[in-house]
Short mmCIF file of N, CA and C in Angstrom, two decimals:
data_model
loop_
_atom_site.label_atom_id
_atom_site.label_comp_id
_atom_site.label_asym_id
_atom_site.label_seq_id
_atom_site.Cartn_x
_atom_site.Cartn_y
_atom_site.Cartn_z
N MET O 238 6.37 -15.67 -4.78
CA MET O 238 7.94 -15.67 -4.70
C MET O 238 8.47 -14.60 -5.45
N ALA O 239 9.45 -13.96 -4.76
CA ALA O 239 10.24 -12.91 -5.46
C ALA O 239 11.75 -13.41 -5.46
N SER O 240 12.40 -13.44 -6.46
CA SER O 240 13.83 -13.54 -6.47
C SER O 240 14.75 -12.36 -7.05
N PHE O 241 15.43 -11.99 -6.25
CA PHE O 241 16.22 -10.78 -6.72
C PHE O 241 17.62 -10.81 -5.79
N ILE O 242 18.59 -9.86 -6.24
CA ILE O 242 19.79 -9.69 -5.50
C ILE O 242 19.50 -8.61 -4.24
N LEU O 243 19.65 -9.05 -3.15
CA LEU O 243 19.58 -8.22 -2.05
C LEU O 243 20.93 -7.85 -1.46
N ASN O 244 21.44 -6.63 -1.62
CA ASN O 244 22.90 -6.36 -0.97
C ASN O 244 23.97 -7.34 -1.40
N GLY O 245 23.85 -7.61 -2.62
CA GLY O 245 24.91 -8.54 -3.26
C GLY O 245 24.60 -10.10 -3.34
N GLU O 246 23.66 -10.39 -2.64
CA GLU O 246 23.40 -11.65 -2.29
C GLU O 246 22.05 -12.12 -3.05
N SER O 247 22.04 -13.25 -3.88
CA SER O 247 20.73 -13.78 -4.43
C SER O 247 19.70 -14.34 -3.27
N VAL O 248 18.57 -13.80 -3.50
CA VAL O 248 17.48 -14.19 -2.50
C VAL O 248 16.31 -14.77 -2.99
N THR O 249 15.54 -15.52 -2.57
CA THR O 249 14.17 -15.97 -2.92
C THR O 249 13.22 -15.65 -1.80
N ILE O 250 12.19 -14.81 -1.91
CA ILE O 250 11.34 -14.57 -0.69
C ILE O 250 9.95 -14.71 -1.03
N ASP O 251 9.27 -15.54 -0.23
CA ASP O 251 7.89 -15.70 -0.43
C ASP O 251 7.09 -14.46 0.02
N ALA O 252 6.58 -13.85 -1.04
CA ALA O 252 5.85 -12.71 -0.82
C ALA O 252 4.77 -12.32 -1.86
N ASP O 253 3.86 -11.70 -1.57
CA ASP O 253 2.84 -11.25 -2.51
C ASP O 253 3.53 -10.34 -3.59
N PRO O 254 3.28 -10.48 -4.89
CA PRO O 254 3.98 -9.52 -5.79
C PRO O 254 3.67 -8.04 -5.66
N ALA O 255 2.56 -7.81 -5.02
CA ALA O 255 2.04 -6.40 -4.82
C ALA O 255 2.77 -5.83 -3.65
N MET O 256 3.29 -6.69 -2.76
CA MET O 256 3.85 -6.04 -1.53
C MET O 256 5.04 -5.30 -1.66
N PRO O 257 4.91 -4.14 -1.05
CA PRO O 257 6.03 -3.05 -1.26
C PRO O 257 7.33 -3.51 -1.02
N ILE O 258 8.46 -3.20 -1.69
CA ILE O 258 9.83 -3.56 -1.41
C ILE O 258 10.08 -3.39 0.12
N LEU O 259 9.58 -2.17 0.68
CA LEU O 259 9.97 -1.88 2.11
C LEU O 259 9.45 -3.03 3.04
N TRP O 260 8.24 -3.34 2.89
CA TRP O 260 7.79 -4.41 3.74
C TRP O 260 8.59 -5.97 3.52
N VAL O 261 9.11 -6.12 2.29
CA VAL O 261 9.64 -7.44 2.04
C VAL O 261 10.95 -7.31 2.73
N ILE O 262 11.79 -6.18 2.46
CA ILE O 262 13.05 -6.19 3.12
C ILE O 262 12.99 -6.09 4.67
N ARG O 263 11.95 -5.26 5.26
CA ARG O 263 11.90 -5.35 6.68
C ARG O 263 11.39 -6.48 7.31
N GLU O 264 10.26 -6.93 6.92
CA GLU O 264 9.60 -8.04 7.48
C GLU O 264 9.93 -9.51 6.98
N LYS O 265 10.32 -9.59 5.81
CA LYS O 265 10.74 -11.02 5.31
C LYS O 265 12.10 -11.03 5.33
N ALA O 266 13.01 -10.13 5.05
CA ALA O 266 14.44 -10.26 4.98
C ALA O 266 15.04 -9.78 6.41
N GLY O 267 14.33 -9.16 7.25
CA GLY O 267 14.63 -8.71 8.61
C GLY O 267 15.83 -7.57 8.55
N LEU O 268 15.80 -6.71 7.41
CA LEU O 268 16.64 -5.62 7.53
C LEU O 268 15.84 -4.30 7.79
N ALA O 269 16.00 -4.06 8.77
CA ALA O 269 15.17 -2.81 9.48
C ALA O 269 15.86 -1.54 9.35
N GLY O 270 16.92 -1.21 8.53
CA GLY O 270 17.53 0.04 8.31
C GLY O 270 16.76 0.95 7.52
N THR O 271 15.99 0.33 6.52
CA THR O 271 15.04 1.33 5.64
C THR O 271 13.93 1.52 6.46
N LYS O 272 13.59 2.92 6.46
CA LYS O 272 12.49 3.33 7.36
C LYS O 272 11.08 3.46 6.62
N PHE O 273 9.97 3.50 7.25
CA PHE O 273 8.66 3.79 6.79
C PHE O 273 8.39 5.29 7.28
N GLY O 274 8.22 6.01 6.25
CA GLY O 274 7.95 7.46 6.51
C GLY O 274 6.47 7.81 6.41
N CYS O 275 6.23 8.24 5.10
CA CYS O 275 4.93 8.72 5.03
C CYS O 275 4.04 7.54 4.16
N GLY O 276 4.60 6.68 3.65
CA GLY O 276 3.82 5.64 2.95
C GLY O 276 3.29 6.01 1.53
N ILE O 277 3.54 7.25 1.22
CA ILE O 277 3.03 7.74 -0.24
C ILE O 277 4.30 8.25 -1.05
N ALA O 278 5.52 7.85 -0.72
CA ALA O 278 6.51 8.10 -1.74
C ALA O 278 6.97 9.63 -1.81
N GLN O 279 6.55 10.37 -0.64
CA GLN O 279 6.89 11.77 -0.70
C GLN O 279 8.01 12.22 0.28
N CYS O 280 8.32 11.50 1.15
CA CYS O 280 9.38 11.86 2.24
C CYS O 280 10.74 11.25 1.93
N GLY O 281 10.87 10.03 1.27
CA GLY O 281 12.15 9.62 0.95
C GLY O 281 12.82 8.83 2.07
N ALA O 282 12.23 8.63 3.25
CA ALA O 282 12.76 7.83 4.21
C ALA O 282 12.92 6.46 3.94
N CYS O 283 12.20 6.06 3.03
CA CYS O 283 12.16 4.55 2.52
C CYS O 283 13.20 4.28 1.38
N THR O 284 14.04 5.24 1.04
CA THR O 284 14.78 5.19 -0.27
C THR O 284 15.68 3.96 -0.18
N VAL O 285 15.57 3.05 -1.13
CA VAL O 285 16.69 2.23 -1.41
C VAL O 285 17.10 2.29 -2.89
N HIS O 286 17.99 1.47 -3.37
CA HIS O 286 18.45 1.55 -4.80
C HIS O 286 18.05 0.23 -5.55
N LEU O 287 17.39 0.46 -6.66
CA LEU O 287 16.93 -0.67 -7.44
C LEU O 287 17.76 -0.57 -8.69
N ASP O 288 18.64 -1.49 -8.90
CA ASP O 288 19.48 -1.31 -10.02
C ASP O 288 20.55 -0.16 -9.91
N GLY O 289 20.76 0.42 -8.66
CA GLY O 289 21.40 1.39 -8.50
C GLY O 289 20.78 2.85 -8.64
N GLN O 290 19.45 2.72 -8.99
CA GLN O 290 18.71 4.00 -9.02
C GLN O 290 17.83 4.19 -7.56
N PRO O 291 17.94 5.43 -7.08
CA PRO O 291 17.02 5.67 -5.86
C PRO O 291 15.58 5.28 -6.20
N VAL O 292 14.88 4.51 -5.29
CA VAL O 292 13.31 4.38 -5.55
C VAL O 292 12.70 4.52 -4.22
N ARG O 293 11.57 4.77 -4.08
CA ARG O 293 10.89 4.85 -2.89
C ARG O 293 10.19 3.41 -2.78
N SER O 294 10.75 2.70 -1.69
CA SER O 294 10.38 1.30 -1.39
C SER O 294 9.03 1.22 -0.97
N CYS O 295 8.41 2.22 -0.29
CA CYS O 295 6.98 2.14 0.08
C CYS O 295 5.97 2.03 -0.82
N SER O 296 6.39 2.54 -1.97
CA SER O 296 5.39 2.29 -3.11
C SER O 296 5.66 1.65 -4.34
N THR O 297 6.99 0.81 -4.29
CA THR O 297 7.47 0.03 -5.30
C THR O 297 7.19 -1.41 -5.00
N PRO O 298 6.30 -2.12 -5.76
CA PRO O 298 6.08 -3.42 -5.53
C PRO O 298 7.30 -4.46 -5.71
N ILE O 299 7.20 -5.47 -5.02
CA ILE O 299 8.38 -6.46 -4.99
C ILE O 299 8.64 -7.01 -6.52
N SER O 300 7.34 -7.10 -7.08
CA SER O 300 7.34 -7.55 -8.56
C SER O 300 8.28 -6.92 -9.42
N GLN O 301 8.45 -5.52 -9.16
CA GLN O 301 9.50 -4.73 -9.92
C GLN O 301 10.93 -5.11 -9.71
N ALA O 302 11.20 -5.77 -8.60
CA ALA O 302 12.63 -6.05 -8.22
C ALA O 302 12.99 -7.43 -8.70
N GLU O 303 12.08 -8.17 -9.33
CA GLU O 303 12.21 -9.51 -9.79
C GLU O 303 13.52 -9.51 -10.81
N GLY O 304 14.54 -10.30 -10.33
CA GLY O 304 15.68 -10.45 -11.36
C GLY O 304 16.76 -9.31 -11.37
N ARG O 305 16.25 -8.35 -10.44
CA ARG O 305 17.14 -7.12 -10.31
C ARG O 305 17.84 -7.00 -8.97
N GLU O 306 18.68 -5.86 -8.75
CA GLU O 306 19.44 -5.75 -7.59
C GLU O 306 18.93 -4.64 -6.77
N VAL O 307 18.67 -5.03 -5.32
CA VAL O 307 18.09 -4.05 -4.47
C VAL O 307 19.19 -3.94 -3.50
N THR O 308 19.49 -2.71 -3.23
CA THR O 308 20.45 -2.14 -2.24
C THR O 308 19.79 -1.45 -1.14
N THR O 309 19.99 -1.75 0.18
CA THR O 309 19.53 -1.05 1.24
C THR O 309 20.60 -0.37 1.93
N ILE O 310 20.36 0.48 3.04
CA ILE O 310 21.40 1.05 3.85
C ILE O 310 22.35 -0.01 4.31
N GLU O 311 21.89 -1.16 4.60
CA GLU O 311 22.83 -2.25 5.16
C GLU O 311 23.83 -2.67 4.02
N GLY O 312 23.37 -2.36 2.82
CA GLY O 312 24.40 -2.73 1.69
C GLY O 312 25.36 -1.77 1.21
N VAL O 313 25.34 -0.52 1.99
CA VAL O 313 26.30 0.69 1.51
C VAL O 313 27.67 0.44 1.99
N ALA O 314 27.68 -0.10 3.18
CA ALA O 314 29.07 -0.20 3.74
C ALA O 314 29.93 -1.38 2.86
N GLY O 315 31.16 -1.33 2.90
CA GLY O 315 31.97 -2.33 2.39
C GLY O 315 31.82 -3.73 2.90
N PRO O 316 32.30 -4.67 2.14
CA PRO O 316 32.25 -6.26 2.43
C PRO O 316 32.58 -6.55 3.96
N GLU O 317 33.67 -5.76 4.36
CA GLU O 317 34.15 -6.08 5.78
C GLU O 317 33.36 -5.06 6.88
N GLY O 318 32.41 -4.51 6.37
CA GLY O 318 31.67 -3.47 7.34
C GLY O 318 32.33 -2.04 7.39
N GLU O 319 33.42 -2.00 6.65
CA GLU O 319 33.98 -0.39 6.64
C GLU O 319 32.93 0.49 6.08
N LEU O 320 32.80 1.73 6.78
CA LEU O 320 31.89 2.71 6.14
C LEU O 320 32.21 3.16 4.98
N SER O 321 31.16 3.54 4.09
CA SER O 321 31.58 4.20 2.89
C SER O 321 31.96 5.72 3.21
N ALA O 322 32.29 6.33 2.12
CA ALA O 322 32.80 7.68 2.37
C ALA O 322 31.68 8.74 2.92
N ILE O 323 30.43 8.52 2.21
CA ILE O 323 29.22 9.27 2.48
C ILE O 323 28.92 8.88 4.06
N GLN O 324 28.98 7.68 4.56
CA GLN O 324 28.65 7.39 5.99
C GLN O 324 29.63 8.02 6.77
N LYS O 325 30.84 8.02 6.55
CA LYS O 325 31.99 8.80 7.30
C LYS O 325 31.69 10.15 7.45
N ALA O 326 31.39 10.79 6.28
CA ALA O 326 31.10 12.22 6.28
C ALA O 326 29.70 12.43 7.17
N TRP O 327 28.80 11.69 7.01
CA TRP O 327 27.63 11.90 7.83
C TRP O 327 27.95 11.84 9.42
N ILE O 328 28.87 11.20 9.70
CA ILE O 328 29.23 11.11 11.11
C ILE O 328 30.32 12.18 11.45
N SER O 329 31.08 12.77 10.40
CA SER O 329 32.02 13.72 10.87
C SER O 329 31.33 15.00 10.89
N GLU O 330 30.22 15.30 9.98
CA GLU O 330 29.44 16.46 10.11
C GLU O 330 28.34 16.56 10.90
N GLN O 331 28.29 15.32 11.75
CA GLN O 331 27.03 15.08 12.59
C GLN O 331 25.78 15.48 12.20
N VAL O 332 25.46 14.89 11.06
CA VAL O 332 24.09 15.20 10.38
C VAL O 332 22.94 14.82 11.17
N PRO O 333 22.90 13.57 11.70
CA PRO O 333 21.67 13.06 12.30
C PRO O 333 21.24 13.98 13.51
N GLN O 334 19.99 14.25 13.63
CA GLN O 334 19.29 14.66 14.85
C GLN O 334 18.48 13.66 15.35
N CYS O 335 17.21 13.55 14.84
CA CYS O 335 16.44 12.32 15.20
C CYS O 335 16.90 11.11 14.50
N GLY O 336 17.35 11.24 13.32
CA GLY O 336 18.02 10.09 12.58
C GLY O 336 17.08 9.41 11.83
N TYR O 337 15.84 9.75 11.73
CA TYR O 337 14.82 8.92 11.10
C TYR O 337 14.97 8.77 9.62
N CYS O 338 15.17 9.99 8.92
CA CYS O 338 15.32 9.98 7.60
C CYS O 338 16.63 9.66 7.29
N GLN O 339 17.51 9.40 7.97
CA GLN O 339 19.10 9.35 7.53
C GLN O 339 19.28 8.22 6.43
N SER O 340 18.69 6.98 6.61
CA SER O 340 18.92 5.94 5.79
C SER O 340 18.49 6.32 4.26
N GLY O 341 17.39 6.98 4.17
CA GLY O 341 17.00 7.39 2.85
C GLY O 341 17.81 8.54 2.40
N GLN O 342 18.17 9.28 3.22
CA GLN O 342 19.14 10.41 2.78
C GLN O 342 20.44 9.88 2.26
N ILE O 343 21.03 9.08 3.13
CA ILE O 343 22.24 8.41 2.54
C ILE O 343 22.15 7.65 1.28
N MET O 344 21.08 6.99 1.07
CA MET O 344 20.85 6.17 -0.02
C MET O 344 20.77 7.34 -1.37
N SER O 345 20.06 8.26 -1.17
CA SER O 345 19.98 9.41 -2.24
C SER O 345 21.36 9.90 -2.55
N ALA O 346 22.16 10.23 -1.35
CA ALA O 346 23.53 10.92 -1.50
C ALA O 346 24.50 9.94 -2.19
N THR O 347 24.32 8.60 -1.85
CA THR O 347 25.41 7.76 -2.51
C THR O 347 25.13 7.55 -3.94
N ALA O 348 23.78 7.58 -4.34
CA ALA O 348 23.47 7.60 -5.81
C ALA O 348 24.13 8.89 -6.57
N LEU O 349 23.80 9.92 -5.73
CA LEU O 349 24.35 11.25 -6.39
C LEU O 349 25.74 11.20 -6.67
N LEU O 350 26.72 10.82 -5.53
CA LEU O 350 28.01 10.78 -5.75
C LEU O 350 28.61 9.66 -6.80
N ARG O 351 27.84 8.73 -6.88
CA ARG O 351 28.29 7.62 -7.85
C ARG O 351 28.14 8.34 -9.30
N ASP O 352 26.95 8.99 -9.52
CA ASP O 352 26.71 9.55 -10.83
C ASP O 352 27.36 10.88 -11.12
N ASN O 353 27.76 11.61 -9.93
CA ASN O 353 28.21 12.99 -10.15
C ASN O 353 29.29 13.04 -8.96
N PRO O 354 30.55 12.74 -9.10
CA PRO O 354 31.50 12.88 -8.01
C PRO O 354 31.88 14.25 -7.55
N ASN O 355 31.39 15.18 -8.30
CA ASN O 355 31.84 16.63 -8.02
C ASN O 355 30.67 17.53 -8.03
N PRO O 356 29.65 17.30 -7.26
CA PRO O 356 28.34 17.98 -7.45
C PRO O 356 28.34 19.53 -6.90
N SER O 357 27.68 20.36 -7.59
CA SER O 357 27.53 21.66 -7.27
C SER O 357 26.49 21.77 -6.21
N ASP O 358 26.37 22.74 -5.47
CA ASP O 358 25.09 22.97 -4.55
C ASP O 358 23.90 22.77 -5.20
N GLU O 359 23.65 23.25 -6.52
CA GLU O 359 22.31 23.02 -7.23
C GLU O 359 22.16 21.44 -7.42
N ASP O 360 23.22 20.83 -7.83
CA ASP O 360 23.21 19.43 -8.10
C ASP O 360 22.77 18.70 -6.85
N ILE O 361 23.30 19.00 -5.69
CA ILE O 361 22.94 18.47 -4.46
C ILE O 361 21.52 18.69 -4.08
N ASP O 362 21.25 19.91 -4.23
CA ASP O 362 19.77 20.27 -3.75
C ASP O 362 18.66 19.57 -4.79
N MET O 363 19.00 19.46 -6.08
CA MET O 363 18.21 18.62 -6.89
C MET O 363 18.12 17.20 -6.71
N ALA O 364 19.30 16.55 -6.43
CA ALA O 364 19.28 15.11 -6.04
C ALA O 364 18.58 14.79 -4.60
N MET O 365 18.60 15.69 -3.95
CA MET O 365 18.05 15.32 -2.46
C MET O 365 16.77 15.92 -2.26
N ARG O 366 16.18 16.67 -3.27
CA ARG O 366 14.90 17.30 -3.01
C ARG O 366 13.76 16.36 -2.58
N GLY O 367 13.96 15.12 -2.90
CA GLY O 367 12.91 14.17 -2.55
C GLY O 367 12.93 13.69 -1.14
N ASN O 368 14.04 13.86 -0.54
CA ASN O 368 14.21 13.51 0.92
C ASN O 368 13.91 14.48 1.82
N ILE O 369 12.90 14.32 2.88
CA ILE O 369 12.61 15.47 3.66
C ILE O 369 13.16 15.06 5.11
N CYS O 370 13.75 15.98 5.76
CA CYS O 370 14.21 15.92 7.01
C CYS O 370 13.55 16.59 7.95
N ARG O 371 12.67 16.18 9.02
CA ARG O 371 11.89 16.94 9.89
C ARG O 371 12.71 17.75 10.80
N CYS O 372 13.91 17.40 10.89
CA CYS O 372 14.82 18.30 11.93
C CYS O 372 15.45 19.33 11.18
N GLY O 373 15.38 19.48 9.84
CA GLY O 373 16.05 20.50 9.00
C GLY O 373 17.56 20.55 9.05
N THR O 374 18.11 19.46 8.85
CA THR O 374 19.48 19.33 8.84
C THR O 374 20.18 19.55 7.36
N TYR O 375 19.35 19.96 6.52
CA TYR O 375 19.77 20.31 5.05
C TYR O 375 21.17 20.86 4.93
N THR O 376 21.46 21.83 5.73
CA THR O 376 22.97 22.45 5.65
C THR O 376 23.92 21.47 5.92
N ARG O 377 23.79 20.51 6.92
CA ARG O 377 24.81 19.57 7.32
C ARG O 377 24.74 18.44 6.30
N ILE O 378 23.68 18.11 5.82
CA ILE O 378 23.53 17.11 4.63
C ILE O 378 24.44 17.69 3.45
N ARG O 379 24.13 18.82 3.04
CA ARG O 379 24.78 19.41 1.90
C ARG O 379 26.42 19.42 2.22
N ARG O 380 26.67 19.76 3.31
CA ARG O 380 28.33 19.73 3.88
C ARG O 380 28.84 18.28 3.78
N ALA O 381 28.08 17.33 4.40
CA ALA O 381 28.45 15.98 4.45
C ALA O 381 28.76 15.51 3.04
N ILE O 382 27.96 15.86 2.16
CA ILE O 382 27.91 15.35 0.58
C ILE O 382 29.36 16.02 0.12
N LYS O 383 29.58 17.31 0.29
CA LYS O 383 30.85 17.72 -0.10
C LYS O 383 32.13 17.25 0.61
N VAL O 384 32.06 16.90 1.72
CA VAL O 384 33.13 16.30 2.46
C VAL O 384 33.28 14.95 1.79
N ALA O 385 32.23 14.13 1.53
CA ALA O 385 32.38 12.86 0.94
C ALA O 385 32.97 12.97 -0.54
N ALA O 386 32.70 14.04 -1.16
CA ALA O 386 33.16 14.45 -2.51
C ALA O 386 34.57 14.96 -2.54
N GLY O 387 35.07 15.13 -1.42
CA GLY O 387 36.49 15.63 -1.18
C GLY O 387 36.47 17.17 -1.48
N GLN O 388 35.28 17.93 -1.50
CA GLN O 388 35.19 19.32 -1.69
C GLN O 388 35.34 20.28 -0.44
N ALA O 389 35.24 19.51 0.62
CA ALA O 389 35.37 20.25 2.01
C ALA O 389 36.12 19.24 2.93
N GLN O 390 36.70 19.81 4.01
CA GLN O 390 37.49 19.09 5.04
C GLN O 390 36.49 18.79 5.98
N PRO O 391 36.51 17.50 6.62
CA PRO O 391 35.69 17.11 7.70
C PRO O 391 35.83 17.89 8.93
N ARG O 392 34.79 18.21 9.49
CA ARG O 392 34.88 19.00 10.88
C ARG O 392 35.32 18.12 12.11
N ASN O 393 35.10 16.91 12.12
CA ASN O 393 35.43 15.99 13.02
C ASN O 393 36.31 15.01 12.56
N GLU O 394 37.52 14.96 12.58
CA GLU O 394 38.41 14.12 12.07
C GLU O 394 38.36 12.56 12.56
N GLU O 395 37.64 12.43 13.68
CA GLU O 395 37.55 10.97 14.22
C GLU O 395 36.65 10.03 13.29
N ALA O 396 36.02 10.64 12.49
CA ALA O 396 34.96 9.85 11.63
C ALA O 396 35.89 8.97 10.69
#
């Protein structure tokens, strides 16, 4: 059994303590937004927050989440489902291509902007270095982070 806070709600889930958080949230909690990428904590597609810090859920056992707060991509939007600033910027800047890495990218960007609301290009590069995009949308990702930070105007105002 693992007891933790998942996207703001206390949960107790029957799971082997060694099971990675990724599989607990996808298969036991039914939240499929977090993606399996490489399985060895190298690509960042599986990034979630553990007590607000980005972690690779494919290699972090659920035992490390005991009594702590896990936030997934499903928990980034507001309580009424309103998109966060970074989610809006992702849409306005048309960041996703295949979209597979996007939930992990957004989780890392969310943590960056929470800790550094006015990041430089170097800050963005450093914070996002562990998230790989096979489509190569790094320029759009950087621009979306700047839009969310209020450092640039959105290209598509409909977002």
